[in-house]
Amino acid sequence: MMPRFTIALFALWAVLAGSAGADDKDIHEDEVKAAFVYNFAKFVEWPPGKINESINLCILGESPLGFSALKAIDGRTAQDKPLVTKLLNKSDDLKNCHIAFIAASERNKVAQLLNIAEQQHALTVSDMDGFTQSGGAIELVKTEEKIRFEINLLAAKEAGLVISSRLLSLALAVYDDNNRPKQ
Amino acid sequence: MKLFRNNSIAHKLTFIITVTAIAVLAVSSVVLVVNQFYSSRVAIAHELHSLADVSGFAVAPAMLFDDNPAAQKILQALKTQPDLLAAELYLNNADTPFAMFTAHAKTGPSFARQNADQAPCGEAVFTWQQVILCTPVEMDNEVLGRLYLQTDLSRLYKELNRLLGIFAGVLPIICLLAFFAAHRLGTRLTRPIRHLADIATVISHDKNYALRAKKYADDEVGQLTESFNAMLEQIQLRDETINAHSRELKNLVAQRTRSLSETVQQLRESNEELKDFSYIVSHDLRAPMINVQGFVNELGLSLKELRKDIDTVMELIPEQKKAALLEILDDDIPVSTRFITGGVAKMNQLLAGILKISRLGRQELNISTVDTQRLVDDNLEAIKYQSDQAKAEFQVQPLPQVQADPYLLAQIFANLLSNAVKYLDPKRPGRIEIWANDQSDHFRFFVKDNGLGISEKDQTKIFEMFRRGSNHAVEGEGVGLNYVKSAVKRLGGTLSVKSTVGQGSVFSFTLPKG
C-alpha cells in the first residue's frame, strides 16, 4: 500500500499536469496511445510460428507520438513475450514486425503499407483519421477527451490475425467489411 | 429421579427410548444445521470467487483501456446475481472506484471496500450479515486493480430457518412416533417380566405353588422364567412333603391326645374312686373302731368286776387253779386289752391321716393374701414346748406375702417345722433356719435343720403314705410328708428335699406368685 503522502503527491501532479500547456497534454495523450498499442498486443493472436522470442512493434513514419512514448513500452511483456519497439526508416522492411504502427505522416503510402503488413501478418495500428476505412486493423480515436479505438475485423482476418472478443467488445466500432460498421 | 424409580420398567423403557430418539433428532438437527451453515458459507465463498474471477476476466480489458462505461456495463450485468449487494472495481492505487454496481440505494460507494480493507485481498471476509470478497484483477500476470464483491447472507439464514422449521415441524411427529413405538416396544418387552411379577405376587399372596409362569421367548427373561418355574417346582414338592408330614404328625398327635385323655380320664376316675374309697374307708371304719375301743373298755371294767367277784370266791378255788386264774386275770387279759387299745388307737390315727389327706382333694381352696412371716411365727409359738425340749434354735429371715390358702399353708409349715424339731440330733444343739427366695414367677421357701438327716434310699420313701424313714425311734404316723406333698401340689407348687445323714435336711417348696 502506498503511503498517503505519496498519493497526495500523485494527486497534485495530476492536477498540475491537467492544467499544464498543450505540449504536456499531448505528451499524456501519446502515453495513453502507446499504452493502448501495448495493450492491443495482449488480445491479438498471430498465426502459429509467427512469434518467436518477442513481439516486435515497428513504427513507420514520423509521429509526435513517435519514438519517445512508444519507446517507453519497449521491454514490457505481452503474452509472455517482451515487446520490442523498432523505428523503421524504410517502409519495405516489415518482415519481422508483429505490430505496425503507422504514423499519420505516412497517410499517402497507407494502401501500400497495409498491403505489405497484411502479407507479413502484422497488426496495423494508427491514429490517423479514417484508418480503418482505408483497410487498417485498429484506429485510435479521440472522443470527448478520451482515447478509444475502432477495429476493422476484416482487415485483421485477412492478415491472418485473431482479435479477442474481449477487445472487440471495447471497440468504439467494429467493421466487418470495408464500409459497414458491425455495431 | 424418585418419579423414575417408582415407575414400571415399560414406562422407563418408553421414557428412555423417547428421550433418546428426541435427543438424537435434536442433536442431528443441530449438527445438520451447523454443517449446513458452514458448508453454505463455503459454497457461497466459492461461488463468489467464481463470480469474481469471471467478472474480473471480463472487466480486465476495460480497465486496460480505461473504459469505465464498458466496465460499468459489465458490473451492471451482475444484477442478475440474487444476493449480490455491491460490486466495486478499483484501479491500482485508486481511491475512487473505477466502476461500481449497487443492488440497493443504501449501499453507497466505497461501501464494499471499507468493509473489506481489513483483510488481505483474495480472502472472503464473513460478517453476520454479509460476505465481502476482494479479488485482484489480472491480465497477463499483471495486476490491474481490485474487484470487491459484497454478498448478502440473508438467503443462507432463510435456508437455515427453513431447515429449522422443518425440524421443528418434524420433531413433534417424531416425538409422537417415538413415544408410540417405544410404548409398544416397552410393553412388549416387559410383558414377560410383568407376567413373572404378577405370578410371583399371586404366589406370595395365595401360597399357591402349583402356578407356573409362561415362557415368552428364549432370552434372559425366558431363562429367568424357567429358573423361576423350576424353583416353584421344588417349593411345591417340598410343600407337599411338609404337608404330608404335618398331616401325619397331626394325626399322630390327635391319636396320642385321644389315648392320653382317655388315660387321664381313667386315672381321674380311678383317683376319684380311690379318694372316695379312702374317705369311705377312713370314715366308716372309725365307727367300728370306736365300738371296738368302747367294748374293750367295757371288757376292762367287766374284768375289774370279775376280779372283785373272784376275790370273794377265792377260798373255794384250789390253790393251783387260783394261781393260773389270777395269772389270766391279772396279766394275760390286761395285756391283751392294752394291745387292742394301742392297736385301735394306732388304727384311729391312721384313719385320721387318711381322712385328712382325702379331704385335701375334696376341699375347696380359699385363696387369700397370707403373711407367711406371721404364719411361721404362729407355728413356732405352737410348737414352743417341743422345741424348748429339744433345745432348738430358730432363725427366721424376712418372709414374703403370698397368695395361697392360709389353712393349707399353715399345715405345710406346721408339718415341716414339727418334723424339723422332731428329727433333731439330741447329741448337738438344734438349729433350724427358715427363709424364702424370690424366683421370678414363684417363691421358694426353705426349712433347713441340722438334725439326723435322711439316707438317700429313704428320701423317696418319706413322701409315700404310711411310709417312714428308718428312724423309728421318733414317733410318727407316716402321714405328715405325704400330706405336705399333696398340699403343696394342691397350691400349685412342688416339694423337694436335700439331705445328708448326720448333717441335716433342707426341705423346700415353691409357691406360684399368681
mmCIF file of N, CA, C and O in Angstrom, chain B residues 83 128-129 152-159:
data_model
loop_
_atom_site.group_PDB
_atom_site.id
_atom_site.type_symbol
_atom_site.label_atom_id
_atom_site.label_comp_id
_atom_site.label_asym_id
_atom_site.label_seq_id
_atom_site.Cartn_x
_atom_site.Cartn_y
_atom_site.Cartn_z
ATOM 1 N N ASP B 83 -28.074 -12.366 -4.622
ATOM 2 C CA ASP B 83 -27.689 -11.908 -3.288
ATOM 3 C C ASP B 83 -26.607 -10.847 -3.306
ATOM 4 O O ASP B 83 -26.171 -10.379 -2.265
ATOM 5 N N TRP B 128 -21.818 -11.238 10.098
ATOM 6 C CA TRP B 128 -23.069 -11.969 10.285
ATOM 7 C C TRP B 128 -24.023 -11.765 9.124
ATOM 8 O O TRP B 128 -24.729 -12.672 8.718
ATOM 9 N N GLN B 129 -24.001 -10.532 8.581
ATOM 10 C CA GLN B 129 -24.994 -10.199 7.581
ATOM 11 C C GLN B 129 -24.524 -10.477 6.157
ATOM 12 O O GLN B 129 -25.336 -10.726 5.276
ATOM 13 N N ASP B 152 -25.071 -10.635 0.239
ATOM 14 C CA ASP B 152 -25.956 -10.716 1.395
ATOM 15 C C ASP B 152 -26.099 -12.177 1.821
ATOM 16 O O ASP B 152 -26.233 -13.064 0.984
ATOM 17 N N LEU B 153 -26.086 -12.394 3.154
ATOM 18 C CA LEU B 153 -26.191 -13.772 3.646
ATOM 19 C C LEU B 153 -27.606 -14.137 4.083
ATOM 20 O O LEU B 153 -27.843 -15.222 4.578
ATOM 21 N N SER B 154 -28.560 -13.191 3.904
ATOM 22 C CA SER B 154 -29.889 -13.456 4.465
ATOM 23 C C SER B 154 -30.542 -14.695 3.862
ATOM 24 O O SER B 154 -31.334 -15.362 4.510
ATOM 25 N N ARG B 155 -30.151 -14.996 2.610
ATOM 26 C CA ARG B 155 -30.732 -16.190 1.993
ATOM 27 C C ARG B 155 -30.259 -17.455 2.728
ATOM 28 O O ARG B 155 -31.029 -18.398 2.916
ATOM 29 N N LEU B 156 -28.997 -17.411 3.170
ATOM 30 C CA LEU B 156 -28.454 -18.533 3.937
ATOM 31 C C LEU B 156 -29.257 -18.721 5.224
ATOM 32 O O LEU B 156 -29.650 -19.836 5.582
ATOM 33 N N TYR B 157 -29.548 -17.575 5.887
ATOM 34 C CA TYR B 157 -30.294 -17.686 7.140
ATOM 35 C C TYR B 157 -31.715 -18.138 6.888
ATOM 36 O O TYR B 157 -32.294 -18.880 7.665
ATOM 37 N N LYS B 158 -32.244 -17.661 5.757
ATOM 38 C CA LYS B 158 -33.593 -18.096 5.411
ATOM 39 C C LYS B 158 -33.614 -19.612 5.229
ATOM 40 O O LYS B 158 -34.508 -20.306 5.694
ATOM 41 N N GLU B 159 -32.568 -20.076 4.555
ATOM 42 C CA GLU B 159 -32.442 -21.517 4.304
ATOM 43 C C GLU B 159 -32.351 -22.280 5.641
ATOM 44 O O GLU B 159 -33.045 -23.278 5.848
#
